[in-house]
Short mmCIF file of N, CA, C and O in Angstrom, two decimals:
data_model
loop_
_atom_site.label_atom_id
_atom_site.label_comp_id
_atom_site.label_asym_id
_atom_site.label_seq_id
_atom_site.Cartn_x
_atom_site.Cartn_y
_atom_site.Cartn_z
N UNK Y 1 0.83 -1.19 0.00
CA UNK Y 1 0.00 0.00 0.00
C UNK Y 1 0.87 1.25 0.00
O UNK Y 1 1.58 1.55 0.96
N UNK Y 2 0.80 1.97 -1.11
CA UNK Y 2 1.31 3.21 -1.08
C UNK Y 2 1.02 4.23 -0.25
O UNK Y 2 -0.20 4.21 -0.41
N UNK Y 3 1.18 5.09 0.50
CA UNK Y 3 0.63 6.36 1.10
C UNK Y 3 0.40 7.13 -0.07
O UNK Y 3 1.21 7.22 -1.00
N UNK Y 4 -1.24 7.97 -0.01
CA UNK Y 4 -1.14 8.61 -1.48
C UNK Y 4 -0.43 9.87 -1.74
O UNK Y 4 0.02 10.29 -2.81
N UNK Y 5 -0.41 10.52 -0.33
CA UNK Y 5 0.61 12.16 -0.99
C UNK Y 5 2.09 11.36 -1.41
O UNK Y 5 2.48 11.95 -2.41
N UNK Y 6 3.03 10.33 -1.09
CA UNK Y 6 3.82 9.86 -1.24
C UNK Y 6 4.30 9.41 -2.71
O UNK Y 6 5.38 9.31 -3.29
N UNK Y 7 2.74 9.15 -3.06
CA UNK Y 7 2.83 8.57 -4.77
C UNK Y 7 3.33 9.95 -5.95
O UNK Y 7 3.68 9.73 -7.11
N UNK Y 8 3.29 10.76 -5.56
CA UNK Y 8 3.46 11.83 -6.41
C UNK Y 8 4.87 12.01 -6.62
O UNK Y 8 5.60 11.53 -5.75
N UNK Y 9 5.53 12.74 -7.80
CA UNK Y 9 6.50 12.41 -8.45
C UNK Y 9 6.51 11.96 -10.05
O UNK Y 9 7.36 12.19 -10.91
N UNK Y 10 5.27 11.24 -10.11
CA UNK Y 10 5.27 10.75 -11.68
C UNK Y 10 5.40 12.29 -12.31
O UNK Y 10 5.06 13.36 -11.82
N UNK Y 11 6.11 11.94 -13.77
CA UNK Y 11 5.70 13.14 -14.94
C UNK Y 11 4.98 12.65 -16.36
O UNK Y 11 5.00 13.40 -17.34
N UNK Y 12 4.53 11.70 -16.40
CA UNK Y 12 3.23 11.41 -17.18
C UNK Y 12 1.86 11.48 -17.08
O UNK Y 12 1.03 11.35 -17.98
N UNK Y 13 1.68 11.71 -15.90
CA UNK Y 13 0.28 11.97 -15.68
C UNK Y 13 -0.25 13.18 -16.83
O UNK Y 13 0.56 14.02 -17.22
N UNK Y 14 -1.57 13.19 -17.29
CA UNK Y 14 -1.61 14.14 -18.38
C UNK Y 14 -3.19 14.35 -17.83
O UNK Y 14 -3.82 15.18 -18.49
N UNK Y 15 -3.74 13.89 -17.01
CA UNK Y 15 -5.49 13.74 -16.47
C UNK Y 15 -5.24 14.42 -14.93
O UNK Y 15 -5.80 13.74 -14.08
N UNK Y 16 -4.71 15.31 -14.52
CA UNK Y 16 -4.48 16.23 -13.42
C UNK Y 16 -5.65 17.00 -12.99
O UNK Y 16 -5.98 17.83 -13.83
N UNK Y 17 -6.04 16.98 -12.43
CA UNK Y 17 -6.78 18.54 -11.47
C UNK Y 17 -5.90 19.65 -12.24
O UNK Y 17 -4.77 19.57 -12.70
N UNK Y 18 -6.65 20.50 -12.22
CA UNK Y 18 -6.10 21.93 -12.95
C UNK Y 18 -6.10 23.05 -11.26
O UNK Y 18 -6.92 23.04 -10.34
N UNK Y 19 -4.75 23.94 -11.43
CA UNK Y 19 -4.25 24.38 -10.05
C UNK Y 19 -5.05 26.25 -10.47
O UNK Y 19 -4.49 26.66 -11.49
N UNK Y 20 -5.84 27.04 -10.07
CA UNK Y 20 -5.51 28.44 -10.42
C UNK Y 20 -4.81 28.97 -9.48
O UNK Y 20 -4.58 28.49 -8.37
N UNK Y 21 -4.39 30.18 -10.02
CA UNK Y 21 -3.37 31.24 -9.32
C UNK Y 21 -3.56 31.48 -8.09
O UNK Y 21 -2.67 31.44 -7.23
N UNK Y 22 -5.38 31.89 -7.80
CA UNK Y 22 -6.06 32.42 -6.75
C UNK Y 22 -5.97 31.20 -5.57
O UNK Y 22 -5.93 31.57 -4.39
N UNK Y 23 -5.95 29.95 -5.85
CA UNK Y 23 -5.95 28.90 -5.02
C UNK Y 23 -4.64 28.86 -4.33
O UNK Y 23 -4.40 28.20 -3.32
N UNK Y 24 -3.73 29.67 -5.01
CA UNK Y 24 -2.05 29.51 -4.18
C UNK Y 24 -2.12 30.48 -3.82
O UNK Y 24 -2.87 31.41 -4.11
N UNK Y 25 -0.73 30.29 -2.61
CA UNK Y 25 -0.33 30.97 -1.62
C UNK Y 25 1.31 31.08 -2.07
O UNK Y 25 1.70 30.02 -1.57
N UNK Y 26 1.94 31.38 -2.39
CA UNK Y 26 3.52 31.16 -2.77
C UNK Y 26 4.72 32.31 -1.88
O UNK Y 26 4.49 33.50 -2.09
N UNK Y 27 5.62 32.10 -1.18
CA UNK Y 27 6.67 32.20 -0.73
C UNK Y 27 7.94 32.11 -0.83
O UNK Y 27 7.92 30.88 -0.86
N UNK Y 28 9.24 32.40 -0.92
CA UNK Y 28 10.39 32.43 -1.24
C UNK Y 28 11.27 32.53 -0.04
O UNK Y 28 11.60 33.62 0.42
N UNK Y 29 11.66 31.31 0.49
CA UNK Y 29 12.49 31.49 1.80
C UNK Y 29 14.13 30.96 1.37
O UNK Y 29 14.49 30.52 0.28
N UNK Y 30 14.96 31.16 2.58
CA UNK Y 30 16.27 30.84 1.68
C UNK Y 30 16.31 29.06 2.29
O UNK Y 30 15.93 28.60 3.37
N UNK Y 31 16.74 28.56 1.44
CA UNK Y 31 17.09 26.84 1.27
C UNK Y 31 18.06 26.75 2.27
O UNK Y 31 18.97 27.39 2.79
N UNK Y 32 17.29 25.34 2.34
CA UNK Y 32 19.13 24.46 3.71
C UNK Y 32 19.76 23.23 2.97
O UNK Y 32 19.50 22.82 1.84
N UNK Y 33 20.34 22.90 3.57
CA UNK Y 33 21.19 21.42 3.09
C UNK Y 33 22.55 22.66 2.90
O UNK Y 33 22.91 23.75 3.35
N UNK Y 34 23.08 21.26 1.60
CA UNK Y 34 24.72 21.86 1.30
C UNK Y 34 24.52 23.08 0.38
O UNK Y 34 23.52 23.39 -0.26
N UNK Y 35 25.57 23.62 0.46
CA UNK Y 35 25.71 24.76 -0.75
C UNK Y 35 26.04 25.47 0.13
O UNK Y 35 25.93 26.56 -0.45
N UNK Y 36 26.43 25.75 1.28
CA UNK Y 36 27.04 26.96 2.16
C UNK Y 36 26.80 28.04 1.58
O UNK Y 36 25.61 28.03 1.28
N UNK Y 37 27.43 29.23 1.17
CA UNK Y 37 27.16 30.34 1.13
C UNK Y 37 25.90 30.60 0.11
O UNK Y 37 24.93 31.35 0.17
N UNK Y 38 26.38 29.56 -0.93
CA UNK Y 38 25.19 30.09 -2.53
C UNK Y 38 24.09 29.48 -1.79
O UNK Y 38 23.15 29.62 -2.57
N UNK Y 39 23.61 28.87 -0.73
CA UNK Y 39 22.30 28.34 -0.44
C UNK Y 39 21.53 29.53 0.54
O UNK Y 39 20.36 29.88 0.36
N UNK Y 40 22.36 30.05 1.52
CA UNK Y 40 22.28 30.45 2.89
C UNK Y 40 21.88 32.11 2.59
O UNK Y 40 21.11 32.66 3.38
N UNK Y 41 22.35 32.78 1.58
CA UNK Y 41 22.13 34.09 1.45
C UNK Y 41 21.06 34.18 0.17
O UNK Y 41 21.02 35.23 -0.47
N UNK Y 42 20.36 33.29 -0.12
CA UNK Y 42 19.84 33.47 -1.56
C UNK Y 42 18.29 32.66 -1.11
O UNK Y 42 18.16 31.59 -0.51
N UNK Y 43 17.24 33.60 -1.62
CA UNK Y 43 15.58 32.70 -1.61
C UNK Y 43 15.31 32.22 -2.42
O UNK Y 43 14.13 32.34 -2.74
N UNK Y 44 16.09 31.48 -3.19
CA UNK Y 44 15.23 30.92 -3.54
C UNK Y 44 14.70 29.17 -3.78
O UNK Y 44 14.85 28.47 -4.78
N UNK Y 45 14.03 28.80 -2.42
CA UNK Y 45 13.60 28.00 -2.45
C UNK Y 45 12.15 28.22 -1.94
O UNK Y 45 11.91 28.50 -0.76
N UNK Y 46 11.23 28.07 -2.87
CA UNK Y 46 9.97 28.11 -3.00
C UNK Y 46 8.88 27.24 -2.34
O UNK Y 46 8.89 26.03 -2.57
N UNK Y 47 8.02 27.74 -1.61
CA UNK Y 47 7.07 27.11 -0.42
C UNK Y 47 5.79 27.65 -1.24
O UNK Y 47 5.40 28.81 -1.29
N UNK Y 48 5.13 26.33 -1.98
CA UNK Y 48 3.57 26.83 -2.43
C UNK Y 48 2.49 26.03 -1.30
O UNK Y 48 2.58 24.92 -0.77
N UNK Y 49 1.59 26.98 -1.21
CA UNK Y 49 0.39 26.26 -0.41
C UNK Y 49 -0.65 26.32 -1.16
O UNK Y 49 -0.88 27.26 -1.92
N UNK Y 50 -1.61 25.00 -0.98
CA UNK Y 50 -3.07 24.98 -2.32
C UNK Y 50 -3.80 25.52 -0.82
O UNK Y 50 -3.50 25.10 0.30
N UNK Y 51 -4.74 26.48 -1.11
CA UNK Y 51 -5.44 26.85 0.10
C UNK Y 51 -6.71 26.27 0.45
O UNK Y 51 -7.18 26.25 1.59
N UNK Y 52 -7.27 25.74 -0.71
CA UNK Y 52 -8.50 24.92 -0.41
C UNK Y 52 -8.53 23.79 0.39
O UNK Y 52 -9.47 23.46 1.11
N UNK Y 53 -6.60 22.73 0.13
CA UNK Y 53 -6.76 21.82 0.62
C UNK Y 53 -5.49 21.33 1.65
O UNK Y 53 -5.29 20.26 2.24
N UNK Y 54 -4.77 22.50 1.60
CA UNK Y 54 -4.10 22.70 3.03
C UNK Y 54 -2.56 22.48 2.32
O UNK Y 54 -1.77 23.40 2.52
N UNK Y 55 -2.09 21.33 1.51
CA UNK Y 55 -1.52 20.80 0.96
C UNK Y 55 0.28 22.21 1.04
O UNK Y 55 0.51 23.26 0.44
N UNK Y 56 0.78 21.72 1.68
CA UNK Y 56 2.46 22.31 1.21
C UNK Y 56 3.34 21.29 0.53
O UNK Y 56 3.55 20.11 0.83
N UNK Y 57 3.84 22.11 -0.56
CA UNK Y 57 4.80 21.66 -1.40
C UNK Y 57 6.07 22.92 -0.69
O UNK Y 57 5.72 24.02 -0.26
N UNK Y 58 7.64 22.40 -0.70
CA UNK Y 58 8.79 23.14 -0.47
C UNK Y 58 9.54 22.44 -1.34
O UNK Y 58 9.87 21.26 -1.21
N UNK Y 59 9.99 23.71 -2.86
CA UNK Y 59 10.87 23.06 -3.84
C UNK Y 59 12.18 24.11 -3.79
O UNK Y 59 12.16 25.34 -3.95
N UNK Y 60 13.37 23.17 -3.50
CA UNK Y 60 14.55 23.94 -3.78
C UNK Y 60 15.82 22.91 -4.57
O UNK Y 60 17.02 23.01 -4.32
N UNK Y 61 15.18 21.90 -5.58
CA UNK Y 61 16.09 21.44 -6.60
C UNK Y 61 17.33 22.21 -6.91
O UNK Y 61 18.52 21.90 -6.83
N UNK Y 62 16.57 23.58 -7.36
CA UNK Y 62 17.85 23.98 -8.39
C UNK Y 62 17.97 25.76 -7.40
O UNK Y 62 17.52 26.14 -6.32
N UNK Y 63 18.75 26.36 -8.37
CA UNK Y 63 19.32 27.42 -7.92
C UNK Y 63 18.64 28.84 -8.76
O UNK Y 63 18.78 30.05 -8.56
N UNK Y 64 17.86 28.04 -9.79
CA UNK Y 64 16.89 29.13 -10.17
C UNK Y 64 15.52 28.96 -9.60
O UNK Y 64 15.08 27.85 -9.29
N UNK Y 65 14.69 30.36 -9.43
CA UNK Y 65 14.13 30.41 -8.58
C UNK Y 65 12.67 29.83 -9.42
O UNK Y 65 11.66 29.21 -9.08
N UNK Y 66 13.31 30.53 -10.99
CA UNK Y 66 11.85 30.13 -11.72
C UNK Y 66 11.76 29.02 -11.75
O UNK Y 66 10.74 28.56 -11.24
N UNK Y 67 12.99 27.84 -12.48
CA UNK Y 67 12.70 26.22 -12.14
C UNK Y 67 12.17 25.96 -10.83
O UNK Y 67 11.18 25.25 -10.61
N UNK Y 68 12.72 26.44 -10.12
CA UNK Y 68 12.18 26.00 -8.51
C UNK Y 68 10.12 26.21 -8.97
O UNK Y 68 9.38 25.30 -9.35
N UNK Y 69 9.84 27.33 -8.79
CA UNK Y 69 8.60 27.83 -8.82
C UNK Y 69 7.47 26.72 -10.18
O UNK Y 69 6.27 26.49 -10.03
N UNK Y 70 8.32 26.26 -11.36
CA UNK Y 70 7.95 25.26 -12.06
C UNK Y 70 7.66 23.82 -11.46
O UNK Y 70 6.77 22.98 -11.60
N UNK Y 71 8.62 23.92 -10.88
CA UNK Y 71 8.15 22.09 -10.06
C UNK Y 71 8.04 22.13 -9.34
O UNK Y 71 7.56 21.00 -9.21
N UNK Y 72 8.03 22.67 -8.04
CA UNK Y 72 6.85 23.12 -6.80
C UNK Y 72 5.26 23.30 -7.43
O UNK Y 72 4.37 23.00 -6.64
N UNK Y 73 4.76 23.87 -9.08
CA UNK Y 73 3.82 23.44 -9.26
C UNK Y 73 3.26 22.15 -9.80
O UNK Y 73 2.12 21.68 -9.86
N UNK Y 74 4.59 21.68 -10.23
CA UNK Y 74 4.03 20.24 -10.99
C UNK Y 74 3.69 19.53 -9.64
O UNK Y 74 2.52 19.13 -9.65
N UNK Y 75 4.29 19.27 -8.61
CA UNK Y 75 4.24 18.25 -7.73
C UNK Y 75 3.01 18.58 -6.95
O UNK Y 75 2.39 17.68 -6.39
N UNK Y 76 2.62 19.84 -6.87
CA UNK Y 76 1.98 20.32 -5.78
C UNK Y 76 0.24 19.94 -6.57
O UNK Y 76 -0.82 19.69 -5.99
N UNK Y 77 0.51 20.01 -7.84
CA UNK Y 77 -0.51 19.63 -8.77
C UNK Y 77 -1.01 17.80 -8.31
O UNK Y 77 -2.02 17.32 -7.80
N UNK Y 78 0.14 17.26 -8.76
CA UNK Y 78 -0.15 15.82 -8.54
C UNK Y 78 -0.75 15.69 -7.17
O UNK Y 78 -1.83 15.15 -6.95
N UNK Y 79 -0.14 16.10 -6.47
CA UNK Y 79 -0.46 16.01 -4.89
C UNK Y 79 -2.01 16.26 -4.42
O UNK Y 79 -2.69 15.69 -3.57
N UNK Y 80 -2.31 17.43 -5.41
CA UNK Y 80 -3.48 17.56 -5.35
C UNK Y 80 -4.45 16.87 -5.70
O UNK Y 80 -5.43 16.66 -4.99
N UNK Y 81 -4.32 16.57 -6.50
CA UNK Y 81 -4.82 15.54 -7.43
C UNK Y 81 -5.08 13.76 -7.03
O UNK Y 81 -6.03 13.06 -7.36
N UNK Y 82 -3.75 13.35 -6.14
CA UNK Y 82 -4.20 12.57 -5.19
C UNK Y 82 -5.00 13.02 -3.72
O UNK Y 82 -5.54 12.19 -2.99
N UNK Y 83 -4.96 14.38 -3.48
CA UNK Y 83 -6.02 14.35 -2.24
C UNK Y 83 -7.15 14.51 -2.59
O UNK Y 83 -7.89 14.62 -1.62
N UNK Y 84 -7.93 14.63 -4.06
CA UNK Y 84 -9.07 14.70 -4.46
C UNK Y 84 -9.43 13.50 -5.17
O UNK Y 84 -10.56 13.03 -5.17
N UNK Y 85 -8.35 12.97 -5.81
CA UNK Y 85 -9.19 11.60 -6.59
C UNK Y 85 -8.60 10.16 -5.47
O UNK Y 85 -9.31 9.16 -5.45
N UNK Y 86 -7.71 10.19 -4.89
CA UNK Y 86 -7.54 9.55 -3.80
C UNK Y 86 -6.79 8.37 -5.26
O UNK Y 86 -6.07 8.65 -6.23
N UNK Y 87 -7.44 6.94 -4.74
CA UNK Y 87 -6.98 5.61 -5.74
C UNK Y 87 -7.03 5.78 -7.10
O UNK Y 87 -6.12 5.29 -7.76
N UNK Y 88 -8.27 6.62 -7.87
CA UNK Y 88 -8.19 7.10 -8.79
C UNK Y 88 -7.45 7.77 -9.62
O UNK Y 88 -7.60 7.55 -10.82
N UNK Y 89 -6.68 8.54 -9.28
CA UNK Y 89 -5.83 9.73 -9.57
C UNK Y 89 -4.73 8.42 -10.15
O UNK Y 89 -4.31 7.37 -9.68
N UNK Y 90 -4.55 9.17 -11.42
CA UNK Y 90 -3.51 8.39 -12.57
C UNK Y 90 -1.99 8.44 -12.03
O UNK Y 90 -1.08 7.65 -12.26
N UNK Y 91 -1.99 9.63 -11.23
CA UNK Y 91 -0.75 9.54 -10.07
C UNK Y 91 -0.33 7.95 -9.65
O UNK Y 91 0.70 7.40 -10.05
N UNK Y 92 -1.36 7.32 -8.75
CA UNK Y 92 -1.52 6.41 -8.10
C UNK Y 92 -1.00 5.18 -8.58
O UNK Y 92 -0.10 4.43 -8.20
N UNK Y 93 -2.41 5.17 -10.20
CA UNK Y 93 -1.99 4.05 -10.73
C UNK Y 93 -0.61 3.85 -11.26
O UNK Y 93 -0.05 2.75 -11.24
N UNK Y 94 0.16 5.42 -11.93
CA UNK Y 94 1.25 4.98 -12.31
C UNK Y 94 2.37 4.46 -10.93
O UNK Y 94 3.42 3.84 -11.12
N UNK Y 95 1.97 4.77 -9.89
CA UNK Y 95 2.89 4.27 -8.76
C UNK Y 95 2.56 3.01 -8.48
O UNK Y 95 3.57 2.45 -8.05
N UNK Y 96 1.56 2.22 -8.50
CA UNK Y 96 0.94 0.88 -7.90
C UNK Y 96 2.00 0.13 -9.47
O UNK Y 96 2.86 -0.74 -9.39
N UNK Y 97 1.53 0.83 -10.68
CA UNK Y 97 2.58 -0.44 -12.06
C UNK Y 97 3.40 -0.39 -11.97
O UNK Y 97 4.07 -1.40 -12.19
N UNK Y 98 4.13 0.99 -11.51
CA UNK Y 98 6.19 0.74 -11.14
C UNK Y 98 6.29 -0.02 -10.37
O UNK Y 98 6.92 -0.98 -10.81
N UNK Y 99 5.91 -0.15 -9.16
CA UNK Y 99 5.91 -0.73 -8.17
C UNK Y 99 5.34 -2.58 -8.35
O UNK Y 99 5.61 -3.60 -7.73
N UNK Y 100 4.65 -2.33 -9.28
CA UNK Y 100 4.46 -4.03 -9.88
C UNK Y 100 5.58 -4.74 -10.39
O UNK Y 100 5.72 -5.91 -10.04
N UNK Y 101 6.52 -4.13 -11.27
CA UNK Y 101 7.30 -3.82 -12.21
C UNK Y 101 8.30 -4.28 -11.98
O UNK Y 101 8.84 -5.20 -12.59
N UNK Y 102 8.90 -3.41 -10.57
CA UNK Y 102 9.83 -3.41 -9.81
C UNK Y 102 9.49 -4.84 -8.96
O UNK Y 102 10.46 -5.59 -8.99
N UNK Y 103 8.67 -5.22 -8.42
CA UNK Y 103 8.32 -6.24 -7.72
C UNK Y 103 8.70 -7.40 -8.69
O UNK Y 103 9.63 -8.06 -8.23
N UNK Y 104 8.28 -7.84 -9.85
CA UNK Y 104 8.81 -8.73 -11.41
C UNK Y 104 10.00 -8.90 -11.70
O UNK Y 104 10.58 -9.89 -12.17
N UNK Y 105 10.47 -7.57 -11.30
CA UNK Y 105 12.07 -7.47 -11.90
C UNK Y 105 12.56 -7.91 -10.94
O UNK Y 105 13.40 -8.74 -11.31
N UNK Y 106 12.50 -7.78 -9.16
CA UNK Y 106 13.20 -8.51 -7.95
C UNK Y 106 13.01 -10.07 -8.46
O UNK Y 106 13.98 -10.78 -8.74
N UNK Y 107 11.62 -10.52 -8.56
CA UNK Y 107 11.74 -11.90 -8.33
C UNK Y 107 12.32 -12.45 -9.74
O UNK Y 107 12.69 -13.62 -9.65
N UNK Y 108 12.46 -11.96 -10.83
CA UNK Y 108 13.18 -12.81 -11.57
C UNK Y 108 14.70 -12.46 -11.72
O UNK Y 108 15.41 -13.15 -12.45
N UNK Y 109 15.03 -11.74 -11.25
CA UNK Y 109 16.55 -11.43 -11.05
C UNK Y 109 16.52 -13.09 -9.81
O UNK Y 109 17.01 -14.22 -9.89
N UNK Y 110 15.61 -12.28 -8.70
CA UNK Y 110 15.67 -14.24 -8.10
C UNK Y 110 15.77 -15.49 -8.90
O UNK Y 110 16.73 -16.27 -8.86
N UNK Y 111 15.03 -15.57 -9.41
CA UNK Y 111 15.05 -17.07 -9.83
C UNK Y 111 16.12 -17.37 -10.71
O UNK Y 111 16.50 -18.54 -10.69
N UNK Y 112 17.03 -16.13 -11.93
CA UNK Y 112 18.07 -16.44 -12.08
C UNK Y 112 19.09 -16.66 -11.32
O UNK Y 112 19.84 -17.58 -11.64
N UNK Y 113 19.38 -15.85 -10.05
CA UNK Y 113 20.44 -16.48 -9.30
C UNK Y 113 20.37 -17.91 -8.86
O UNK Y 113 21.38 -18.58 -8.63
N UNK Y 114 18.79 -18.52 -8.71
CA UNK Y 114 18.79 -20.00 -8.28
C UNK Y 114 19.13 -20.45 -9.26
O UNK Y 114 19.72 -21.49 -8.96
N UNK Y 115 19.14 -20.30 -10.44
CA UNK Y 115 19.18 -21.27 -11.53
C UNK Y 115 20.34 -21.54 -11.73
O UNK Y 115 20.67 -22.72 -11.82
N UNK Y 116 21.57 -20.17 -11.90
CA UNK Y 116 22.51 -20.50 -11.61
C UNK Y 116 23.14 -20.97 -10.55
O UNK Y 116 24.16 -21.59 -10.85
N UNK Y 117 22.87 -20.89 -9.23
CA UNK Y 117 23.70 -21.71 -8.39
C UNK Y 117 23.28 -22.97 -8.28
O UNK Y 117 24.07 -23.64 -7.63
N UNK Y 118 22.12 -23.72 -8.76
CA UNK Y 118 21.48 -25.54 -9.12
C UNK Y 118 22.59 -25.39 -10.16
O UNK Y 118 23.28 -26.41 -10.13
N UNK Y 119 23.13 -24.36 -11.25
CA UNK Y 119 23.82 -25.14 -12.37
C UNK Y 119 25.09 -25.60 -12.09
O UNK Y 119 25.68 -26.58 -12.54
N UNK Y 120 25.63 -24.29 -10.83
CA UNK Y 120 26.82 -24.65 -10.41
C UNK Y 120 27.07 -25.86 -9.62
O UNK Y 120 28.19 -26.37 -9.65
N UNK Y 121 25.84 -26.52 -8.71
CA UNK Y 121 26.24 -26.91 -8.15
C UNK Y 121 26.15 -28.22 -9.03
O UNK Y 121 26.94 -29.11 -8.68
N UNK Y 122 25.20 -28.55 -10.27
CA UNK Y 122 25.18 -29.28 -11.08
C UNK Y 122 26.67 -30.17 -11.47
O UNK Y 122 27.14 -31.31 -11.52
N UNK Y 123 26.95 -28.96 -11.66
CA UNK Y 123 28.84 -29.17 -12.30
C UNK Y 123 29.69 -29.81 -11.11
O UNK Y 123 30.30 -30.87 -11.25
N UNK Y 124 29.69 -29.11 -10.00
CA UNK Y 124 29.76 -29.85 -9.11
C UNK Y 124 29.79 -31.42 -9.31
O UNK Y 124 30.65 -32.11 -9.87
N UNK Y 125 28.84 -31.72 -8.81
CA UNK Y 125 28.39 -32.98 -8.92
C UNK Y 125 28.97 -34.02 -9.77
O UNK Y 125 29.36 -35.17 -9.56
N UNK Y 126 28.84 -32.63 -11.63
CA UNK Y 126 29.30 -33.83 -12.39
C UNK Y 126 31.07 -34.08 -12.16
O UNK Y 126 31.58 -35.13 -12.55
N UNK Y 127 31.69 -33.26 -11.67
CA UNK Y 127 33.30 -33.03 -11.73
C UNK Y 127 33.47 -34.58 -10.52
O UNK Y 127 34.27 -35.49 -10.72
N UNK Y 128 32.80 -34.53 -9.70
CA UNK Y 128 33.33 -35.42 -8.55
C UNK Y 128 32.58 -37.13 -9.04
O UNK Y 128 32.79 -38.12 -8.34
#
């Protein structure tokens, strides 16, 4: 089970909730982590709030403020989009098929390692 604000991240979704201007709240505070000085004296890392549904997004990827302000809306979009369509939201499904995907790809990466170590030990066998 996925958590659904968690599922967000996809960039194919193309069936989104639509975000207007009036529904945000947007902010420019200065970023933490590494980058010492270029992080510490500079805002721009961007804090959007959807106000209808409480929802904070905080994007500080990059060092421009407009990229920043670009994907603080994409995510904040998806996000939304899972707190209104919940399981529905194409968000979701694309996280539940990676996650299938990824689950397929573990177990048969498994079963090749068994196969090869029955072959090795095959040889084994036949050497003695």
């Amino acid at each position: 089970n996925v958590p659904l604000l968690q599922a967000a991240g996809k960039k194919n979704s193309l069936n989104l909730l639509g975000l207007t201007e009036a529904e945000l709240e947007e902010q420019f505070v200065r970023g933490d982590g590494p980058g010492g000085q270029a992080t510490n004296k500079t805002n721009n890392c961007v804090v959007l709030k959807h106000i209808p549904s409480g929802i904070v997004v905080k994007c500080h990827q990059t060092r421009s403020v407009e990229q920043n302000r670009k994907i603080a809306r994409e995510i904040l979009q998806e996000k939304v989009d899972l707190f209104y369509k919940g399981e529905d939201s194409d968000v979701f499904k694309e996280k539940k098929a990676s996650e299938k995907k990824k689950q397929e790809k573990k177990r048969k990466a498994k079963e090749n390692l068994e196969r090869k170590r029955h072959f090795k030990e095959m040889q084994e066998l036949e050497k003695k």
